[in-house]
């Protein structure tokens, strides 16, 4: 709201009491949101630290450790050849149990897209199954007396792996590519996914995998659904509109990569 807030000193009065209480409510709400973000990043930090300390190729670990380590290899290290074998183990475990797992399906859908190894109809099917499993998990966790919505089971993973990889700026094309697919398939935040794809193309404008997936976002009827748009035109339009910033800084900050 761009309004300053403070605790009212004794003896001070507001001519409009409603304004005072509005400011107080805004202050309390921002503090609540800040606490939620701190808790999320604390969980994400612990998850990331534990994930890369595990060596699942030489030791037997539980399925949660396998999932976290696989996502670390995929999203942070970008070691797709190594991640592929780990994903096979994850999918085999899930199929053996006979119950869809949102974490496994979301992760594999993104992996299949980023490597271009899966057809998009298969990828969308994995994401749809993941969404249904996620909704089922949220319903089980929901407290009848709780007013706030229960976050997705993939919420912490997004902060721990995808967003952290972007912040580290290691291999930015792959980091932004994975993050764009996460926004596209998990959060269905298509505007933010578009900006992340542009970020990926700024680092690697000729990458066929990025261009192909960006075109899917733009043209597929299940996403933005504009058959007349394409990745190259979107990228050129962005670079023309931001030419001054690109020449000055070598990059331009893309807005709206908020995850909360």
PDB file of C-alpha atoms in Angstrom, residues 212-231:
ATOM      1  CA  UNK A 212      10.381 -26.032 -27.497  1.00  0.00           C
ATOM      2  CA  UNK A 213       8.981 -25.873 -23.960  1.00  0.00           C
ATOM      3  CA  UNK A 214       8.455 -22.114 -24.184  1.00  0.00           C
ATOM      4  CA  UNK A 215       6.443 -22.655 -27.378  1.00  0.00           C
ATOM      5  CA  UNK A 216       4.341 -25.233 -25.535  1.00  0.00           C
ATOM      6  CA  UNK A 217       3.587 -22.702 -22.805  1.00  0.00           C
ATOM      7  CA  UNK A 218       2.611 -20.059 -25.351  1.00  0.00           C
ATOM      8  CA  UNK A 219       0.652 -22.194 -27.824  1.00  0.00           C
ATOM      9  CA  UNK A 220      -0.826 -25.186 -26.003  1.00  0.00           C
ATOM     10  CA  UNK A 221      -4.527 -24.754 -25.248  1.00  0.00           C
ATOM     11  CA  UNK A 222      -3.997 -26.115 -21.729  1.00  0.00           C
ATOM     12  CA  UNK A 223      -1.661 -23.197 -21.013  1.00  0.00           C
ATOM     13  CA  UNK A 224      -1.645 -19.735 -22.661  1.00  0.00           C
ATOM     14  CA  UNK A 225      -3.244 -21.081 -25.825  1.00  0.00           C
ATOM     15  CA  UNK A 226      -2.063 -18.518 -28.402  1.00  0.00           C
ATOM     16  CA  UNK A 227      -1.136 -20.403 -31.613  1.00  0.00           C
ATOM     17  CA  UNK A 228       0.122 -17.190 -33.230  1.00  0.00           C
ATOM     18  CA  UNK A 229       2.855 -16.511 -30.651  1.00  0.00           C
ATOM     19  CA  UNK A 230       6.243 -18.192 -30.434  1.00  0.00           C
ATOM     20  CA  UNK A 231       9.326 -18.171 -28.246  1.00  0.00           C
TER      21      UNK A 231
END
